[in-house]
Every structure is written in structure tokens, then in C-alpha cells.
mmCIF file of C-alpha atoms in Angstrom:
data_model
loop_
_atom_site.group_PDB
_atom_site.id
_atom_site.type_symbol
_atom_site.label_atom_id
_atom_site.label_comp_id
_atom_site.label_asym_id
_atom_site.label_seq_id
_atom_site.Cartn_x
_atom_site.Cartn_y
_atom_site.Cartn_z
ATOM 1 C CA UNK K 123 9.900 -39.575 21.680
ATOM 2 C CA UNK K 124 6.409 -41.192 21.742
ATOM 3 C CA UNK K 125 4.013 -38.677 20.162
ATOM 4 C CA UNK K 126 0.297 -38.368 19.934
ATOM 5 C CA UNK K 127 -0.708 -36.857 16.640
ATOM 6 C CA UNK K 128 -4.220 -35.388 16.913
ATOM 7 C CA UNK K 129 -5.813 -34.971 13.514
ATOM 8 C CA UNK K 130 -3.223 -37.356 12.249
ATOM 9 C CA UNK K 131 -5.515 -39.013 9.697
ATOM 10 C CA UNK K 132 -5.948 -35.628 7.972
ATOM 11 C CA UNK K 133 -3.762 -33.953 5.331
ATOM 12 C CA UNK K 134 -1.019 -32.282 7.324
ATOM 13 C CA UNK K 135 -1.189 -34.555 10.312
ATOM 14 C CA UNK K 136 -0.648 -37.620 8.194
ATOM 15 C CA UNK K 137 2.424 -36.198 6.449
ATOM 16 C CA UNK K 138 3.796 -35.162 9.810
ATOM 17 C CA UNK K 139 3.310 -38.650 11.197
ATOM 18 C CA UNK K 140 5.363 -40.113 8.439
ATOM 19 C CA UNK K 141 8.210 -37.640 9.039
ATOM 20 C CA UNK K 142 8.126 -38.306 12.715
ATOM 21 C CA UNK K 143 8.552 -42.046 12.131
ATOM 22 C CA UNK K 144 11.283 -41.397 9.634
ATOM 23 C CA UNK K 145 12.987 -39.457 12.281
ATOM 24 C CA UNK K 146 12.837 -42.258 14.833
ATOM 25 C CA UNK K 147 9.748 -41.211 16.903
ATOM 26 C CA UNK K 148 6.895 -43.542 17.860
ATOM 27 C CA UNK K 149 3.482 -42.255 16.715
ATOM 28 C CA UNK K 150 -0.101 -42.876 17.664
ATOM 29 C CA UNK K 151 -2.753 -41.069 15.603
ATOM 30 C CA UNK K 152 -6.009 -39.824 17.120
ATOM 31 C CA UNK K 153 -8.654 -38.523 14.772
ATOM 32 C CA UNK K 154 -12.487 -38.236 14.598
ATOM 33 C CA UNK K 155 -12.444 -38.775 10.808
ATOM 34 C CA UNK K 156 -14.512 -35.745 10.132
ATOM 35 C CA UNK K 157 -11.772 -34.657 7.493
ATOM 36 C CA UNK K 158 -9.516 -37.677 7.708
ATOM 37 C CA UNK K 159 -9.768 -41.334 6.554
ATOM 38 C CA UNK K 160 -8.603 -44.715 7.860
ATOM 39 C CA UNK K 161 -7.101 -45.230 4.450
ATOM 40 C CA UNK K 162 -4.725 -42.323 5.206
ATOM 41 C CA UNK K 163 -3.672 -44.106 8.467
ATOM 42 C CA UNK K 164 -3.023 -47.270 6.482
ATOM 43 C CA UNK K 165 -0.906 -45.244 3.959
ATOM 44 C CA UNK K 166 1.117 -43.762 6.918
ATOM 45 C CA UNK K 167 1.946 -47.421 7.950
ATOM 46 C CA UNK K 168 2.933 -48.422 4.455
ATOM 47 C CA UNK K 169 5.169 -45.502 3.999
ATOM 48 C CA UNK K 170 6.620 -45.667 7.537
ATOM 49 C CA UNK K 171 7.301 -49.332 7.155
ATOM 50 C CA UNK K 172 5.486 -50.243 10.376
ATOM 51 C CA UNK K 173 1.991 -50.194 11.788
ATOM 52 C CA UNK K 174 0.872 -46.868 13.355
ATOM 53 C CA UNK K 175 -1.665 -47.231 16.229
ATOM 54 C CA UNK K 176 -4.907 -45.490 15.455
ATOM 55 C CA UNK K 177 -7.562 -44.128 17.899
ATOM 56 C CA UNK K 178 -10.823 -43.061 16.457
ATOM 57 C CA UNK K 179 -11.823 -40.176 18.836
ATOM 58 C CA UNK K 180 -12.379 -36.521 19.345
ATOM 59 C CA UNK K 181 -10.288 -34.039 21.326
ATOM 60 C CA UNK K 182 -13.482 -32.857 23.035
ATOM 61 C CA UNK K 183 -14.072 -36.284 24.497
ATOM 62 C CA UNK K 184 -12.353 -36.295 27.791
ATOM 63 C CA UNK K 185 -12.946 -39.935 28.526
ATOM 64 C CA UNK K 186 -11.398 -40.917 25.095
ATOM 65 C CA UNK K 187 -8.354 -38.785 25.822
ATOM 66 C CA UNK K 188 -7.985 -40.307 29.279
ATOM 67 C CA UNK K 189 -8.028 -43.788 27.812
ATOM 68 C CA UNK K 190 -5.564 -42.899 25.175
ATOM 69 C CA UNK K 191 -3.086 -41.343 27.486
ATOM 70 C CA UNK K 192 -3.444 -44.232 29.884
ATOM 71 C CA UNK K 193 -2.687 -46.837 27.189
ATOM 72 C CA UNK K 194 0.387 -45.011 25.944
ATOM 73 C CA UNK K 195 3.244 -43.273 27.770
ATOM 74 C CA UNK K 196 3.350 -40.091 25.536
ATOM 75 C CA UNK K 197 6.147 -37.577 25.655
ATOM 76 C CA UNK K 198 4.515 -35.040 23.410
ATOM 77 C CA UNK K 199 1.422 -34.080 21.427
ATOM 78 C CA UNK K 200 1.428 -32.607 17.889
ATOM 79 C CA UNK K 201 -1.902 -30.925 17.583
ATOM 80 C CA UNK K 202 -3.560 -30.691 14.176
ATOM 81 C CA UNK K 203 -7.230 -31.540 15.058
ATOM 82 C CA UNK K 204 -8.854 -28.312 13.850
ATOM 83 C CA UNK K 205 -11.416 -27.050 11.313
ATOM 84 C CA UNK K 206 -9.581 -24.919 8.838
ATOM 85 C CA UNK K 207 -11.549 -23.293 6.107
ATOM 86 C CA UNK K 208 -11.945 -19.551 6.132
ATOM 87 C CA UNK K 209 -15.243 -19.271 4.194
ATOM 88 C CA UNK K 210 -16.795 -22.113 6.249
ATOM 89 C CA UNK K 211 -15.840 -20.483 9.410
ATOM 90 C CA UNK K 212 -17.673 -17.302 8.425
ATOM 91 C CA UNK K 213 -20.864 -19.340 7.844
ATOM 92 C CA UNK K 214 -20.385 -21.573 10.926
ATOM 93 C CA UNK K 215 -18.533 -19.606 13.623
ATOM 94 C CA UNK K 216 -19.948 -21.641 16.621
ATOM 95 C CA UNK K 217 -18.723 -24.922 15.173
ATOM 96 C CA UNK K 218 -15.213 -23.529 14.753
ATOM 97 C CA UNK K 219 -15.105 -22.053 18.199
ATOM 98 C CA UNK K 220 -16.343 -25.262 19.746
ATOM 99 C CA UNK K 221 -13.953 -27.584 17.940
ATOM 100 C CA UNK K 222 -10.749 -25.466 17.757
ATOM 101 C CA UNK K 223 -10.902 -23.551 20.991
ATOM 102 C CA UNK K 224 -13.003 -25.747 23.392
ATOM 103 C CA UNK K 225 -11.380 -28.851 21.918
ATOM 104 C CA UNK K 226 -7.907 -27.570 22.505
ATOM 105 C CA UNK K 227 -8.834 -26.593 26.080
ATOM 106 C CA UNK K 228 -10.094 -30.115 26.791
ATOM 107 C CA UNK K 229 -6.798 -31.542 25.225
ATOM 108 C CA UNK K 230 -4.572 -29.501 27.398
ATOM 109 C CA UNK K 231 -6.459 -30.359 30.471
ATOM 110 C CA UNK K 232 -6.038 -33.959 29.894
ATOM 111 C CA UNK K 233 -2.471 -33.639 28.903
ATOM 112 C CA UNK K 234 -1.726 -31.887 32.217
ATOM 113 C CA UNK K 235 -3.590 -34.624 34.162
ATOM 114 C CA UNK K 236 -1.368 -37.219 32.545
ATOM 115 C CA UNK K 237 1.865 -35.242 32.969
ATOM 116 C CA UNK K 238 2.402 -34.687 29.321
ATOM 117 C CA UNK K 239 3.497 -31.042 28.972
ATOM 118 C CA UNK K 240 5.005 -30.806 25.535
ATOM 119 C CA UNK K 241 2.928 -29.552 22.462
ATOM 120 C CA UNK K 242 3.626 -28.527 18.882
ATOM 121 C CA UNK K 243 0.620 -26.510 17.952
ATOM 122 C CA UNK K 244 -0.708 -26.081 14.298
ATOM 123 C CA UNK K 245 -1.373 -22.420 14.120
ATOM 124 C CA UNK K 246 -1.706 -20.271 10.948
ATOM 125 C CA UNK K 247 -0.508 -17.283 9.104
ATOM 126 C CA UNK K 248 -4.160 -16.211 8.997
ATOM 127 C CA UNK K 249 -3.571 -14.732 12.580
ATOM 128 C CA UNK K 250 -1.717 -11.796 10.891
ATOM 129 C CA UNK K 251 -4.709 -10.806 8.835
ATOM 130 C CA UNK K 252 -3.880 -8.362 6.082
ATOM 131 C CA UNK K 253 -0.562 -6.572 7.233
ATOM 132 C CA UNK K 254 0.583 -3.345 5.763
ATOM 133 C CA UNK K 255 4.019 -4.861 4.851
ATOM 134 C CA UNK K 256 5.327 -8.142 3.686
ATOM 135 C CA UNK K 257 7.021 -10.539 4.171
ATOM 136 C CA UNK K 258 5.509 -11.184 7.500
ATOM 137 C CA UNK K 259 7.645 -11.896 10.585
ATOM 138 C CA UNK K 260 6.657 -13.185 13.956
ATOM 139 C CA UNK K 261 6.595 -9.644 15.490
ATOM 140 C CA UNK K 262 3.870 -8.544 13.160
ATOM 141 C CA UNK K 263 0.760 -7.545 15.220
ATOM 142 C CA UNK K 264 -2.000 -10.165 14.876
ATOM 143 C CA UNK K 265 -5.098 -8.951 13.158
ATOM 144 C CA UNK K 266 -7.211 -12.007 12.334
ATOM 145 C CA UNK K 267 -9.949 -11.396 9.708
ATOM 146 C CA UNK K 268 -12.017 -14.556 10.046
ATOM 147 C CA UNK K 269 -13.604 -16.707 12.757
ATOM 148 C CA UNK K 270 -11.101 -19.490 11.774
ATOM 149 C CA UNK K 271 -8.083 -17.072 12.270
ATOM 150 C CA UNK K 272 -9.453 -15.776 15.556
ATOM 151 C CA UNK K 273 -9.866 -19.387 16.895
ATOM 152 C CA UNK K 274 -6.163 -19.853 16.166
ATOM 153 C CA UNK K 275 -5.068 -16.683 17.915
ATOM 154 C CA UNK K 276 -7.359 -17.581 20.988
ATOM 155 C CA UNK K 277 -5.613 -20.965 21.260
ATOM 156 C CA UNK K 278 -2.167 -19.263 21.127
ATOM 157 C CA UNK K 279 -3.285 -17.001 24.062
ATOM 158 C CA UNK K 280 -4.559 -20.127 25.886
ATOM 159 C CA UNK K 281 -1.205 -21.920 25.265
ATOM 160 C CA UNK K 282 0.676 -18.885 26.653
ATOM 161 C CA UNK K 283 -1.577 -18.730 29.743
ATOM 162 C CA UNK K 284 -1.115 -22.449 30.279
ATOM 163 C CA UNK K 285 2.653 -21.946 30.376
ATOM 164 C CA UNK K 286 2.306 -18.851 32.621
ATOM 165 C CA UNK K 287 0.463 -20.985 35.143
ATOM 166 C CA UNK K 288 3.043 -23.899 34.915
ATOM 167 C CA UNK K 289 6.456 -23.205 33.687
ATOM 168 C CA UNK K 290 7.239 -26.845 33.066
ATOM 169 C CA UNK K 291 5.291 -26.599 29.759
ATOM 170 C CA UNK K 292 7.181 -26.770 26.430
ATOM 171 C CA UNK K 293 5.036 -25.270 23.549
ATOM 172 C CA UNK K 294 5.878 -24.615 19.950
ATOM 173 C CA UNK K 295 3.440 -22.518 17.922
ATOM 174 C CA UNK K 296 4.040 -22.912 14.259
ATOM 175 C CA UNK K 297 2.305 -20.267 12.128
ATOM 176 C CA UNK K 298 2.306 -21.681 8.725
ATOM 177 C CA UNK K 299 1.373 -20.349 5.467
ATOM 178 C CA UNK K 300 -0.525 -22.316 2.635
ATOM 179 C CA UNK K 301 0.257 -25.930 2.926
ATOM 180 C CA UNK K 302 -0.059 -27.750 -0.396
ATOM 181 C CA UNK K 303 1.246 -30.610 -2.477
ATOM 182 C CA UNK K 304 1.494 -34.318 -1.607
ATOM 183 C CA UNK K 305 3.964 -36.923 -0.560
ATOM 184 C CA UNK K 306 6.305 -37.606 -3.441
ATOM 185 C CA UNK K 307 5.371 -41.353 -3.554
ATOM 186 C CA UNK K 308 1.800 -40.297 -4.548
ATOM 187 C CA UNK K 309 0.432 -42.582 -1.859
ATOM 188 C CA UNK K 310 -0.767 -39.798 0.369
ATOM 189 C CA UNK K 311 -2.171 -36.360 -0.116
ATOM 190 C CA UNK K 312 -5.030 -33.887 0.629
ATOM 191 C CA UNK K 313 -8.418 -35.511 0.416
ATOM 192 C CA UNK K 314 -10.992 -32.833 1.244
ATOM 193 C CA UNK K 315 -14.587 -33.983 1.974
ATOM 194 C CA UNK K 316 -17.003 -32.247 -0.356
ATOM 195 C CA UNK K 317 -16.008 -29.169 -2.248
ATOM 196 C CA UNK K 318 -12.370 -28.157 -1.641
ATOM 197 C CA UNK K 319 -12.060 -24.931 0.313
ATOM 198 C CA UNK K 320 -8.546 -24.127 -0.657
ATOM 199 C CA UNK K 321 -7.011 -23.204 -4.040
ATOM 200 C CA UNK K 322 -4.630 -25.969 -5.174
ATOM 201 C CA UNK K 323 -6.888 -29.017 -4.365
ATOM 202 C CA UNK K 324 -9.699 -27.389 -6.265
ATOM 203 C CA UNK K 325 -7.243 -26.729 -9.232
ATOM 204 C CA UNK K 326 -6.203 -30.372 -9.139
ATOM 205 C CA UNK K 327 -9.848 -31.512 -9.267
ATOM 206 C CA UNK K 328 -10.516 -29.207 -12.241
ATOM 207 C CA UNK K 329 -7.537 -30.591 -14.021
ATOM 208 C CA UNK K 330 -8.605 -34.112 -13.277
ATOM 209 C CA UNK K 331 -12.119 -33.406 -14.707
ATOM 210 C CA UNK K 332 -14.016 -33.761 -11.361
ATOM 211 C CA UNK K 333 -15.081 -30.060 -11.474
ATOM 212 C CA UNK K 334 -15.925 -27.812 -14.369
ATOM 213 C CA UNK K 335 -14.006 -24.780 -13.625
ATOM 214 C CA UNK K 336 -12.119 -22.767 -10.836
ATOM 215 C CA UNK K 337 -13.753 -19.795 -9.323
ATOM 216 C CA UNK K 338 -11.137 -17.026 -8.880
ATOM 217 C CA UNK K 339 -12.442 -14.866 -6.018
ATOM 218 C CA UNK K 340 -11.480 -11.412 -7.006
ATOM 219 C CA UNK K 341 -9.214 -10.084 -9.778
ATOM 220 C CA UNK K 342 -9.149 -6.401 -8.625
ATOM 221 C CA UNK K 343 -6.634 -6.768 -5.673
ATOM 222 C CA UNK K 344 -3.539 -4.471 -5.757
ATOM 223 C CA UNK K 345 -1.263 -7.147 -7.109
ATOM 224 C CA UNK K 346 0.519 -7.652 -10.491
ATOM 225 C CA UNK K 347 -2.445 -9.616 -11.995
ATOM 226 C CA UNK K 348 -5.193 -8.640 -9.625
ATOM 227 C CA UNK K 349 -5.357 -11.885 -7.727
ATOM 228 C CA UNK K 350 -4.368 -12.658 -4.147
ATOM 229 C CA UNK K 351 -0.943 -13.612 -3.339
ATOM 230 C CA UNK K 352 -0.019 -16.558 -1.040
ATOM 231 C CA UNK K 353 3.116 -18.254 0.192
ATOM 232 C CA UNK K 354 2.670 -21.821 -0.899
ATOM 233 C CA UNK K 355 4.613 -24.388 1.172
ATOM 234 C CA UNK K 356 5.059 -28.085 0.275
ATOM 235 C CA UNK K 357 3.411 -30.244 2.902
ATOM 236 C CA UNK K 358 6.501 -32.485 3.256
ATOM 237 C CA UNK K 359 8.658 -29.275 4.169
ATOM 238 C CA UNK K 360 5.916 -28.429 6.505
ATOM 239 C CA UNK K 361 5.864 -31.795 8.197
ATOM 240 C CA UNK K 362 9.575 -31.709 8.597
ATOM 241 C CA UNK K 363 9.323 -28.503 10.369
ATOM 242 C CA UNK K 364 7.238 -30.077 13.026
ATOM 243 C CA UNK K 365 10.024 -32.564 13.659
ATOM 244 C CA UNK K 366 12.486 -29.827 13.970
ATOM 245 C CA UNK K 367 10.092 -28.084 16.406
ATOM 246 C CA UNK K 368 9.809 -31.198 18.461
ATOM 247 C CA UNK K 369 13.625 -31.443 18.680
ATOM 248 C CA UNK K 370 13.834 -27.810 19.649
ATOM 249 C CA UNK K 371 11.493 -28.293 22.501
ATOM 250 C CA UNK K 372 13.599 -31.173 23.855
ATOM 251 C CA UNK K 373 16.099 -28.619 25.207
ATOM 252 C CA UNK K 374 14.001 -25.888 26.564
ATOM 253 C CA UNK K 375 10.756 -24.898 28.298
ATOM 254 C CA UNK K 376 8.559 -21.837 27.309
ATOM 255 C CA UNK K 377 6.504 -20.865 24.319
ATOM 256 C CA UNK K 378 8.203 -20.461 20.918
ATOM 257 C CA UNK K 379 6.580 -18.954 17.902
ATOM 258 C CA UNK K 380 7.840 -19.635 14.286
ATOM 259 C CA UNK K 381 6.678 -18.831 10.845
ATOM 260 C CA UNK K 382 6.961 -21.756 8.367
ATOM 261 C CA UNK K 383 6.805 -20.602 4.745
ATOM 262 C CA UNK K 384 9.030 -20.267 1.684
ATOM 263 C CA UNK K 385 9.353 -16.458 1.817
ATOM 264 C CA UNK K 386 8.033 -16.126 -1.779
ATOM 265 C CA UNK K 387 4.431 -15.523 -2.834
ATOM 266 C CA UNK K 388 2.570 -16.459 -5.901
ATOM 267 C CA UNK K 389 -0.730 -15.114 -7.413
ATOM 268 C CA UNK K 390 -3.661 -17.319 -8.142
ATOM 269 C CA UNK K 391 -3.039 -17.099 -11.875
ATOM 270 C CA UNK K 392 0.709 -18.093 -11.334
ATOM 271 C CA UNK K 393 -0.506 -21.101 -9.491
ATOM 272 C CA UNK K 394 -3.061 -22.074 -12.217
ATOM 273 C CA UNK K 395 -0.265 -21.738 -14.866
ATOM 274 C CA UNK K 396 2.252 -23.930 -12.929
ATOM 275 C CA UNK K 397 -0.301 -26.627 -12.407
ATOM 276 C CA UNK K 398 -1.220 -26.568 -16.111
ATOM 277 C CA UNK K 399 2.379 -27.039 -16.767
ATOM 278 C CA UNK K 400 2.829 -29.979 -14.300
ATOM 279 C CA UNK K 401 -0.412 -31.714 -15.458
ATOM 280 C CA UNK K 402 -0.469 -30.970 -19.041
ATOM 281 C CA UNK K 403 -4.125 -30.187 -18.574
ATOM 282 C CA UNK K 404 -6.068 -26.994 -18.975
ATOM 283 C CA UNK K 405 -7.553 -25.333 -15.893
ATOM 284 C CA UNK K 406 -10.675 -23.312 -16.910
ATOM 285 C CA UNK K 407 -11.696 -20.590 -14.441
ATOM 286 C CA UNK K 408 -14.105 -17.668 -14.055
ATOM 287 C CA UNK K 409 -13.875 -14.537 -12.007
ATOM 288 C CA UNK K 410 -16.159 -14.485 -8.843
ATOM 289 C CA UNK K 411 -16.691 -11.785 -6.210
ATOM 290 C CA UNK K 412 -14.202 -11.557 -3.385
ATOM 291 C CA UNK K 413 -14.787 -13.765 -0.307
ATOM 292 C CA UNK K 414 -15.274 -12.310 3.142
ATOM 293 C CA UNK K 415 -12.119 -12.741 5.161
ATOM 294 C CA UNK K 416 -9.743 -13.181 2.433
ATOM 295 C CA UNK K 417 -6.588 -10.938 2.539
ATOM 296 C CA UNK K 418 -4.564 -9.465 -0.382
ATOM 297 C CA UNK K 419 -1.117 -10.735 0.405
ATOM 298 C CA UNK K 420 0.248 -13.350 2.805
ATOM 299 C CA UNK K 421 3.954 -14.180 2.568
ATOM 300 C CA UNK K 422 6.308 -15.458 5.281
ATOM 301 C CA UNK K 423 9.584 -14.170 6.684
ATOM 302 C CA UNK K 424 10.904 -17.624 7.683
ATOM 303 C CA UNK K 425 14.313 -16.418 9.002
ATOM 304 C CA UNK K 426 13.566 -17.222 12.580
ATOM 305 C CA UNK K 427 12.751 -20.829 11.768
ATOM 306 C CA UNK K 428 15.922 -20.998 9.980
ATOM 307 C CA UNK K 429 18.064 -19.587 12.805
ATOM 308 C CA UNK K 430 16.328 -21.379 15.685
ATOM 309 C CA UNK K 431 14.870 -24.653 14.291
ATOM 310 C CA UNK K 432 17.470 -25.252 11.601
ATOM 311 C CA UNK K 433 14.523 -25.445 9.079
ATOM 312 C CA UNK K 434 14.114 -24.106 5.554
ATOM 313 C CA UNK K 435 11.804 -25.017 2.868
ATOM 314 C CA UNK K 436 13.342 -27.078 -0.010
ATOM 315 C CA UNK K 437 10.595 -27.501 -2.598
ATOM 316 C CA UNK K 438 9.321 -24.884 -5.042
ATOM 317 C CA UNK K 439 5.976 -24.328 -6.707
ATOM 318 C CA UNK K 440 6.830 -26.499 -9.598
ATOM 319 C CA UNK K 441 7.640 -29.458 -7.311
ATOM 320 C CA UNK K 442 4.430 -28.758 -5.292
ATOM 321 C CA UNK K 443 2.351 -29.039 -8.583
ATOM 322 C CA UNK K 444 4.173 -32.138 -9.754
ATOM 323 C CA UNK K 445 3.671 -34.031 -6.483
ATOM 324 C CA UNK K 446 0.076 -32.925 -6.227
ATOM 325 C CA UNK K 447 -0.642 -34.058 -9.675
ATOM 326 C CA UNK K 448 0.967 -37.455 -8.994
ATOM 327 C CA UNK K 449 -1.468 -37.788 -6.099
ATOM 328 C CA UNK K 450 -4.500 -36.407 -7.914
ATOM 329 C CA UNK K 451 -3.918 -38.494 -11.047
ATOM 330 C CA UNK K 452 -3.443 -41.720 -9.267
ATOM 331 C CA UNK K 453 -6.190 -41.136 -6.608
ATOM 332 C CA UNK K 454 -8.780 -39.182 -8.738
ATOM 333 C CA UNK K 455 -11.341 -39.485 -5.946
ATOM 334 C CA UNK K 456 -8.888 -39.479 -3.115
ATOM 335 C CA UNK K 457 -8.930 -42.036 -0.257
ATOM 336 C CA UNK K 458 -12.650 -41.959 -0.319
ATOM 337 C CA UNK K 459 -12.510 -43.461 -3.820
ATOM 338 C CA UNK K 460 -10.495 -46.322 -2.413
ATOM 339 C CA UNK K 461 -12.948 -46.885 0.321
ATOM 340 C CA UNK K 462 -15.825 -47.113 -2.235
#
């Protein structure tokens, strides 16, 4: 297939682009570079062994989308172009609704106009909120706790309504848990602009000496060590899940929902210890108040993805930390350091 990867210069999108090319697909990346870099696109090309066309543009720009669809005969879209930080979404909800919801509506409209009706959507386990039981399967009632999570759930409804109006649509909704790690080559990884909003990138920067210490937001949760529990999924495993989802859509219409996760959760302190082992560096920390919108436990039941997509996670927390440290230690200031 020829696939448009929106947000493909960002963290997850860039890894997905590499795996798509490895699986034999042709890829075009579209990104507004708010969280991505041209250097990431260049790294995709090096790792893929061929140039990957890049369009600098925004999913809210109808004219840009029309030009892109007119220039390429796409079969499908993998949609990663979203803002994704829980805390930031609490502070800037309008920005999140404008980009994540309005942007997706614009993208769907232009896809339909150009006859492209296959999408794999990057959703999130955040739509589940703080469920009473774990692991979480796809039948768990949604209860989003942050503006970010609500934008993801609204887009899921938008996708279902789009299919209800036109049964030719083929849509995969992937609710994934905490994407972490980096490509094993060390050539590509997460490069957050400003202060990292997620745990492992921040831990990596502390270990590298870029930041003084980690803030642990709450140590009084009802967990074994008082810190929140998350299901940490290697970004390469996650990227391969998108390839499997695209293959799945090739044989059926409709809307499918799958969790992508390992099925095992780790506390913040477990992550810190694992990263210290991988990096041979100390990660100083201090306890800070809980953050609005954070949940206690988020851990996947990935059985449906295994049964229907033929996908399971291969890498564990140790491998996640090793690959992330390989990226962080060889790119201490990320792609932006290369640009400078």
C-alpha cells in the first residue's frame, strides 16, 4: 500500500514509518514539525534504505491536504498527528480540541474527497480513565480523566459516525498504553520539545545529566510502592502493531478497536531502577504532589490484538531501557542537538 503517515516526523509516527517500509509499503510523511523534526525524517530514510517523501503541513490545512492527496495515490492513512501530554491538555484544553478533534475532522473530510477510506488511528488507553479492575480490555467502559483523553474518545466517536454514514470505510482504532524506548539502532528515538511530559524520556535526561532530578508525582497511591503503575510498551512493538492493523483492514470494512500493550504494569520506582541498571547512572528524584488527570493503574489486556491482529509485544522493560539509553547517550540533545 501507499500510505500517508500524519505526524510521521514525531516519535511514534517515525518508528511506524520505518516498520511500514520494512514490510514493503510506500510511505509519505506529513508533519507540521511542532513536535517532530526534519532530522527524524532523514533518519527514517537512512534506516529504511530509501528516501521517504516529506510534506511539511498541518492536518487542519485543507489546501495542503488536497495538494498532498492529489500528488500521491494513497491507499491508507496512519494518523499520529496529535498533541499528547495529559498535564499540558489540562492547562491548554482549547489547543488540544482544535488540533486533535478539529484536525482529524478536516483530515477525514479530505480523505473522503479523494476516495481514501482506510485509516489506522492512534488512540490511547487514557480513554479508559481509572477503571475499577485491571488488566483493561476493549469492553471496559470509557471514562476519560483529562482533556487529552477526551479528545481521543471524541475522535473515536467521529470515526464510528463516519463509517456509519459510509460503510466503505475501513478503520482501525489502536488504544495503546505507554509507548517508550527507541529504535535498536540508536538512530531514532523520542525527542520531546522542551521539558518531557512523560516518565521515561525525563528519566533518560536525568541520567544523561540534562536535568537535575525526576519529580515523582505522588507516592501515596494504593500500589506496592505508592507510585502509579503503567504498561510500558516498546515503540518498535507498537509500530509493528500498526503494520498488522493495516494488513487486517485489507480484508474487511468496519471499525475495529484493539489494545496494544504488554499486559504487565510497572511502578515509577521499578522504571527508575530498571533505567539505572541499563545506564549505570543514578537517577535522583523527589516526591511531588499528584497531577490532575493521572490515574492509579493502567495495564492492558492485549488478547484481542493477539487473536485478531496476530500481534504480541516482544520486548520487556529491560530492553526498553537499554534501547532508550542507546538513543539518549548517543543523542544527548536529541535531533535538535544535531540541527544545532
